[in-house]
């Protein structure tokens, strides 16, 4: 059976960008394919410690699993949930892959450039991070890796590393994840999703942005979240239409409205075509987001820690089995075994 895999870092709270851009599409895919694919959902806790030490990491890990269920993930024997640091093969393969990755290709990673820009010193993990991500994916032969647009470059790097290693040894050791365009098609979204910063819609919404009104967090008080939407930056064109280039703020609101209500973006665009009152659109989106947060937060509180630990125990047993077998294959070709 083929594998669909994704992970979400947990060091700070989730934004609606993470939720709508990555988590919901993943949950929908998982539910749709739970009988014909392995669905691997893991918590990249080693990625979480790169930028900061989070005193609540352990609790937040449990919370992030609850979030998947609150987002609608249905438990099933093909759904595997695990923590990265509980499967040591991830770090081991990361090291091996770093022996075939080049400094040049890592240097080109946009995320690395953004995160290191203007800093006098950055840790080595920020640079190596995409290699660990490649290991996360390649250990499980995951062909489909639903992620937001900001991670596409890392998926391409993973593909390249997989093909390079296969060529080096003349064997199909890794299954490279499919190309970005095919990932997008498989996810069933027209384009990679990029929810924008509410105050500065030229940029993506990010948990690390300082401005409180820039981002809606999944655990914001729902009414406060609605107010943030009402304060979103728009433009002076005076027409509600989808034009990410000239009207990124309005387009972002249309996109959010479509994703929150699980309707095609095109339908939302048609509904608002010809309308000119930005306030009406903001009120509608604010109300959709408020309702979504209320429902979501209630569902998170319904899932117990015990239940989550039970899923993790089973998931980690499974993950170690698959990952160790793949690692052994790699160790063999490198003559380590
Ligand atoms: P992370 O934790 O930064 O983000 C989790 C997921 O959310 C997506 N995302 C967005 N999507 C749309 N609009 C936005 N504004 C937005 N912001 C974030 C991200 O694309 C991501 O899919 N490196 C990964 C975690 C990871 C991983 C992996 C993912 C580690 N190993 C292996 C897949 C497979 C990360 O830091 O995502």
Coordinates of C-alpha atoms and ligand atoms in Angstrom, one line a residue:
X1 CA 0.0 0.0 0.0
X2 CA 1.3 3.5 -0.8
X3 CA 1.8 6.1 1.9
X4 CA 0.6 9.6 2.4
X5 CA 2.7 11.4 5.1
X6 CA 2.8 14.8 6.7
X7 CA 4.0 16.5 9.9
X8 CA 3.3 19.8 11.7
X9 CA 5.7 21.5 14.1
X10 CA 4.2 22.3 17.5
X11 CA 6.5 24.9 19.1
X12 CA 3.9 27.6 19.1
X13 CA 0.3 27.6 18.5
X14 CA -1.2 26.9 15.0
X15 CA -2.3 29.7 12.8
X16 CA -5.4 29.3 10.5
X17 CA -2.7 29.2 7.8
X18 CA -1.3 26.0 9.1
X19 CA -4.8 24.7 9.7
X20 CA -6.4 25.6 6.3
X21 CA -3.2 25.2 4.2
X22 CA -1.9 21.9 5.5
X23 CA -3.9 20.3 8.2
X24 CA -7.4 20.3 6.7
X25 CA -6.3 19.1 3.3
X26 CA -4.3 16.4 5.0
X27 CA -7.2 15.3 7.1
X28 CA -9.6 15.3 4.1
X29 CA -7.1 13.2 2.1
X30 CA -6.5 10.9 5.0
X31 CA -10.2 10.2 5.4
X32 CA -10.7 9.8 1.7
X33 CA -7.9 7.3 1.4
X34 CA -7.8 5.5 4.7
X35 CA -8.8 2.2 3.2
X36 CA -6.3 2.3 0.3
X37 CA -3.2 4.2 1.7
X38 CA -1.1 4.2 4.8
X39 CA -1.7 7.6 6.4
X40 CA 1.4 8.7 8.5
X41 CA 0.9 11.7 10.6
X42 CA 3.8 12.5 12.8
X43 CA 5.0 15.3 15.2
X44 CA 8.4 16.6 14.1
X45 CA 9.5 17.3 17.6
X46 CA 13.2 17.4 16.7
X47 CA 12.3 20.2 14.2
X48 CA 10.5 21.9 17.1
X49 CA 13.7 22.4 19.1
X50 CA 15.6 24.2 16.3
X51 CA 14.6 27.7 17.1
X52 CA 13.6 27.7 20.8
X53 CA 13.3 25.5 23.8
X54 CA 9.6 25.2 24.5
X55 CA 8.9 24.4 28.2
X56 CA 5.6 23.0 27.2
X57 CA 6.7 20.9 24.3
X58 CA 5.6 17.6 25.8
X59 CA 2.1 18.8 26.5
X60 CA 2.0 20.6 23.1
X61 CA 2.8 17.4 21.3
X62 CA -0.3 15.7 22.8
X63 CA -2.3 18.8 22.0
X64 CA -1.1 18.7 18.4
X65 CA -2.3 15.1 18.0
X66 CA -5.7 16.2 19.4
X67 CA -5.8 18.9 16.8
X68 CA -5.7 16.3 14.0
X69 CA -8.7 14.5 15.5
X70 CA -10.4 17.8 16.2
X71 CA -9.9 18.6 12.5
X72 CA -11.9 15.5 11.7
X73 CA -9.3 12.8 11.3
X74 CA -11.0 9.4 11.7
X75 CA -9.0 6.7 13.5
X76 CA -8.4 3.6 11.4
X77 CA -5.9 0.8 11.3
X78 CA -4.1 2.4 8.4
X79 CA -3.7 5.8 10.2
X80 CA -0.3 5.9 12.0
X81 CA 0.5 8.6 14.5
X82 CA 3.9 9.0 16.0
X83 CA 6.6 11.4 17.4
X84 CA 9.7 11.8 15.3
X85 CA 12.1 11.6 18.3
X86 CA 10.5 8.2 19.3
X87 CA 11.7 6.8 16.0
X88 CA 15.6 7.2 16.1
X89 CA 16.0 6.1 12.5
X90 CA 15.0 9.6 11.4
X91 CA 18.1 11.1 12.9
X92 CA 20.3 8.3 11.7
X93 CA 19.1 8.6 8.1
X94 CA 19.4 12.4 8.3
X95 CA 23.1 12.0 9.0
X96 CA 23.5 9.5 6.1
X97 CA 21.6 11.8 3.7
X98 CA 23.8 14.8 4.8
X99 CA 26.7 12.8 3.3
X100 CA 25.1 13.0 -0.2
X101 CA 23.5 16.5 0.1
X102 CA 25.5 19.5 -1.1
X103 CA 26.0 22.8 0.8
X104 CA 25.0 24.6 -2.4
X105 CA 21.5 23.0 -2.7
X106 CA 20.9 23.7 1.0
X107 CA 22.0 27.2 0.6
X108 CA 19.4 27.8 -2.0
X109 CA 16.5 26.9 0.3
X110 CA 14.3 30.0 0.7
X111 CA 13.3 29.1 4.2
X112 CA 16.9 29.0 5.3
X113 CA 17.6 32.3 3.6
X114 CA 14.6 33.9 5.3
X115 CA 15.4 32.6 8.7
X116 CA 19.1 33.5 8.6
X117 CA 18.7 36.9 6.9
X118 CA 20.3 39.7 8.9
X119 CA 21.4 37.4 11.8
X120 CA 25.0 37.4 12.8
X121 CA 24.8 33.7 13.8
X122 CA 22.4 30.9 13.1
X123 CA 22.5 27.3 14.4
X124 CA 23.5 24.5 12.0
X125 CA 20.1 22.9 12.4
X126 CA 18.4 25.7 10.5
X127 CA 20.7 24.9 7.6
X128 CA 20.3 21.1 7.9
X129 CA 16.6 21.1 8.6
X130 CA 15.5 20.0 5.1
X131 CA 17.7 16.9 5.3
X132 CA 15.9 15.8 8.4
X133 CA 12.6 16.4 6.6
X134 CA 13.8 14.3 3.7
X135 CA 14.6 11.5 6.1
X136 CA 11.1 11.8 7.6
X137 CA 9.7 11.2 4.2
X138 CA 12.0 8.7 2.6
X139 CA 12.0 6.2 5.5
X140 CA 8.4 5.5 4.7
X141 CA 8.4 5.5 0.9
X142 CA 5.9 8.3 1.1
X143 CA 4.9 9.4 -2.4
X144 CA 2.4 12.0 -1.3
X145 CA 3.4 14.6 1.2
X146 CA 0.6 17.2 1.6
X147 CA 2.2 20.5 2.8
X148 CA 1.7 24.2 2.2
X149 CA 3.4 26.0 -0.6
X150 CA 6.3 27.1 1.7
X151 CA 7.5 23.5 2.0
X152 CA 7.4 22.6 -1.8
X153 CA 11.1 23.4 -2.2
X154 CA 11.9 20.9 0.6
X155 CA 9.8 18.2 -1.1
X156 CA 11.8 18.8 -4.4
X157 CA 15.0 18.5 -2.4
X158 CA 13.8 15.2 -1.0
X159 CA 13.0 14.0 -4.5
X160 CA 16.5 14.9 -5.6
X161 CA 18.2 13.3 -2.7
X162 CA 16.2 10.1 -3.2
X163 CA 17.0 9.9 -6.9
X164 CA 20.7 10.7 -6.3
X165 CA 21.1 7.9 -3.8
X166 CA 19.2 5.4 -6.0
X167 CA 21.5 6.4 -8.9
X168 CA 24.6 6.2 -6.8
X169 CA 23.9 2.6 -5.9
X170 CA 21.9 1.6 -9.0
X171 CA 19.0 0.3 -6.8
X172 CA 15.6 1.6 -6.1
X173 CA 16.2 2.1 -2.4
X174 CA 14.0 5.1 -1.9
X175 CA 10.6 6.0 -3.5
X176 CA 11.0 9.6 -4.4
X177 CA 7.9 11.7 -3.5
X178 CA 6.0 12.7 -6.6
X179 CA 6.6 16.1 -8.2
X180 CA 5.0 19.2 -6.7
X181 CA 2.4 19.6 -9.5
X182 CA 1.2 16.0 -8.9
X183 CA 1.2 16.6 -5.1
X184 CA -1.1 19.6 -5.7
X185 CA -3.4 17.6 -7.9
X186 CA -3.6 14.8 -5.4
X187 CA -4.4 17.2 -2.6
X188 CA -7.3 18.4 -4.7
X189 CA -6.4 22.1 -4.4
X190 CA -6.0 24.3 -7.5
X191 CA -2.7 25.7 -6.3
X192 CA -0.5 25.4 -3.3
X193 CA -2.4 27.2 -0.5
X194 CA -0.8 30.2 1.0
X195 CA -2.9 32.0 3.5
X196 CA -1.7 35.6 3.8
X197 CA -0.8 37.8 6.7
X198 CA -4.0 39.8 7.5
X199 CA -2.2 43.1 8.0
X200 CA 0.3 42.7 5.2
X201 CA -1.2 40.4 2.6
X202 CA 1.9 40.5 0.5
X203 CA 3.4 38.0 3.0
X204 CA 2.3 34.6 4.2
X205 CA 0.6 34.3 7.5
X206 CA 3.2 33.1 10.0
X207 CA 3.2 32.1 13.6
X208 CA 6.4 34.0 14.1
X209 CA 5.1 37.4 12.9
X210 CA 4.9 39.8 15.8
X211 CA 1.7 41.7 14.9
X212 CA -1.2 40.3 16.8
X213 CA -3.7 41.3 14.1
X214 CA -1.6 39.7 11.4
X215 CA -2.6 36.2 12.2
X216 CA -5.5 34.2 13.6
X217 CA -4.4 31.4 15.9
X218 CA -6.6 28.3 16.2
X219 CA -6.9 28.8 20.0
X220 CA -7.7 32.5 19.8
X221 CA -11.0 33.5 21.5
X222 CA -13.4 33.1 18.6
X223 CA -14.8 36.7 19.0
X224 CA -11.3 38.1 19.1
X225 CA -10.5 36.2 15.9
X226 CA -13.5 37.7 14.2
X227 CA -12.3 41.2 15.1
X228 CA -8.9 40.4 13.5
X229 CA -10.6 39.5 10.3
X230 CA -12.7 42.7 10.4
X231 CA -9.4 44.7 10.7
X232 CA -7.7 42.9 7.7
X233 CA -5.9 45.2 5.2
X234 CA -7.7 45.4 1.9
X235 CA -7.2 47.9 -1.0
X236 CA -8.8 50.8 -2.8
X237 CA -9.9 49.0 -5.9
X238 CA -13.5 48.8 -4.7
X239 CA -14.4 45.4 -6.3
X240 CA -14.6 42.0 -4.8
X241 CA -12.7 39.7 -7.1
X242 CA -9.9 37.2 -6.9
X243 CA -6.7 38.8 -8.0
X244 CA -3.9 37.7 -5.7
X245 CA -1.5 40.0 -7.5
X246 CA -3.4 43.3 -7.3
X247 CA -5.8 42.6 -4.4
X248 CA -4.1 40.1 -2.1
X249 CA -6.1 41.1 0.9
X250 CA -9.5 40.5 -0.7
X251 CA -8.3 37.4 -2.4
X252 CA -7.0 36.1 0.9
X253 CA -10.4 36.6 2.5
X254 CA -12.1 34.8 -0.4
X255 CA -9.7 31.9 -0.1
X256 CA -10.2 31.7 3.7
X257 CA -14.0 31.7 3.2
X258 CA -13.8 28.8 0.7
X259 CA -11.5 26.7 2.8
X260 CA -13.4 27.2 6.1
X261 CA -16.6 26.2 4.5
X262 CA -15.1 23.4 2.4
X263 CA -16.5 24.8 -0.9
X264 CA -14.6 25.4 -4.2
X265 CA -12.9 28.7 -4.3
X266 CA -14.6 29.3 -7.7
X267 CA -18.0 29.1 -6.0
X268 CA -17.1 31.7 -3.5
X269 CA -15.6 34.0 -6.2
X270 CA -18.9 33.7 -8.2
X271 CA -21.0 34.4 -5.1
X272 CA -19.2 37.7 -4.5
X273 CA -18.7 38.7 -8.2
X274 CA -20.0 42.2 -8.8
X275 CA -20.2 43.1 -5.1
X276 CA -18.3 46.2 -3.9
X277 CA -18.8 46.4 -0.1
X278 CA -15.7 45.0 1.5
X279 CA -17.3 45.3 4.9
X280 CA -20.0 42.7 3.9
X281 CA -17.3 40.2 2.8
X282 CA -15.3 40.8 6.0
X283 CA -18.4 40.2 8.2
X284 CA -19.2 36.9 6.4
X285 CA -15.6 35.7 6.7
X286 CA -15.4 36.8 10.3
X287 CA -18.5 34.9 11.1
X288 CA -17.3 31.7 9.3
X289 CA -13.9 31.8 11.1
X290 CA -15.6 32.4 14.5
X291 CA -17.9 29.4 14.0
X292 CA -15.0 27.3 12.9
X293 CA -12.9 28.1 15.9
X294 CA -15.8 27.5 18.4
X295 CA -16.5 24.0 16.9
X296 CA -12.8 23.2 16.7
X297 CA -11.9 24.2 20.3
X298 CA -14.8 22.3 21.7
X299 CA -13.7 19.1 19.8
X300 CA -10.1 19.5 21.1
X301 CA -11.3 19.5 24.7
X302 CA -13.3 16.3 24.1
X303 CA -10.2 14.1 23.5
X304 CA -8.3 12.7 26.5
X305 CA -4.5 12.5 26.9
X306 CA -4.9 8.8 27.6
X307 CA -6.5 8.2 24.2
X308 CA -3.7 10.1 22.5
X309 CA -1.0 8.1 24.3
X310 CA -2.7 4.9 23.3
X311 CA -2.6 6.0 19.6
X312 CA 1.0 7.0 19.9
X313 CA 2.1 3.7 21.4
X314 CA 0.6 1.7 18.5
X315 CA 1.8 4.3 16.0
X316 CA 5.4 4.3 17.2
X317 CA 5.6 0.5 17.2
X318 CA 4.5 0.5 13.6
X319 CA 6.8 3.4 12.6
X320 CA 9.9 1.9 14.2
X321 CA 9.3 -1.3 12.3
X322 CA 9.0 0.3 8.9
X323 CA 11.8 2.9 9.5
X324 CA 14.3 0.5 10.9
X325 CA 13.9 -1.9 7.9
X326 CA 14.4 1.0 5.4
X327 CA 17.4 2.3 7.4
X328 CA 19.0 -1.2 7.3
X329 CA 18.7 -1.3 3.5
X330 CA 20.5 2.1 3.4
X331 CA 23.2 0.9 5.9
X332 CA 23.8 -2.1 3.7
X333 CA 24.5 -0.1 0.6
X334 CA 26.9 2.1 2.5
X335 CA 28.7 -1.0 3.9
X336 CA 27.8 0.0 7.4
X337 CA 26.1 -3.4 7.8
Ligands
LIG1 P1 5.4 23.9 9.7 O1 5.2 23.3 11.1 O2 6.1 25.2 9.6 O3 4.0 24.0 9.1 C1 3.1 23.0 9.1 C2 2.4 22.9 7.8 O4 1.6 24.2 7.6 C3 1.9 24.7 6.3 N1 1.8 26.2 6.4 C4 1.0 26.9 5.6 N2 0.1 26.6 4.7 C5 -0.6 27.6 4.1 N3 -0.5 28.9 4.4 C6 0.3 29.3 5.4 N4 0.4 30.6 5.7 C7 1.1 28.3 6.1 N5 2.1 28.3 7.1 C8 2.5 27.0 7.2 C9 3.3 24.2 6.0 O5 3.5 24.2 4.6 C10 3.3 22.8 6.6 O6 2.7 21.9 5.6 N6 9.1 21.3 7.8 C11 7.7 21.2 8.2 C12 7.4 20.1 9.1 C13 7.9 18.8 8.7 C14 7.4 18.0 7.6 C15 8.2 16.9 7.5 C16 6.2 18.1 6.8 C17 9.0 18.2 9.1 N7 9.2 17.0 8.5 C18 8.0 15.8 6.6 C19 6.0 17.1 5.9 C20 6.9 16.0 5.8 C21 7.4 22.5 8.8 O7 8.2 23.2 9.5 O8 6.1 22.8 8.7

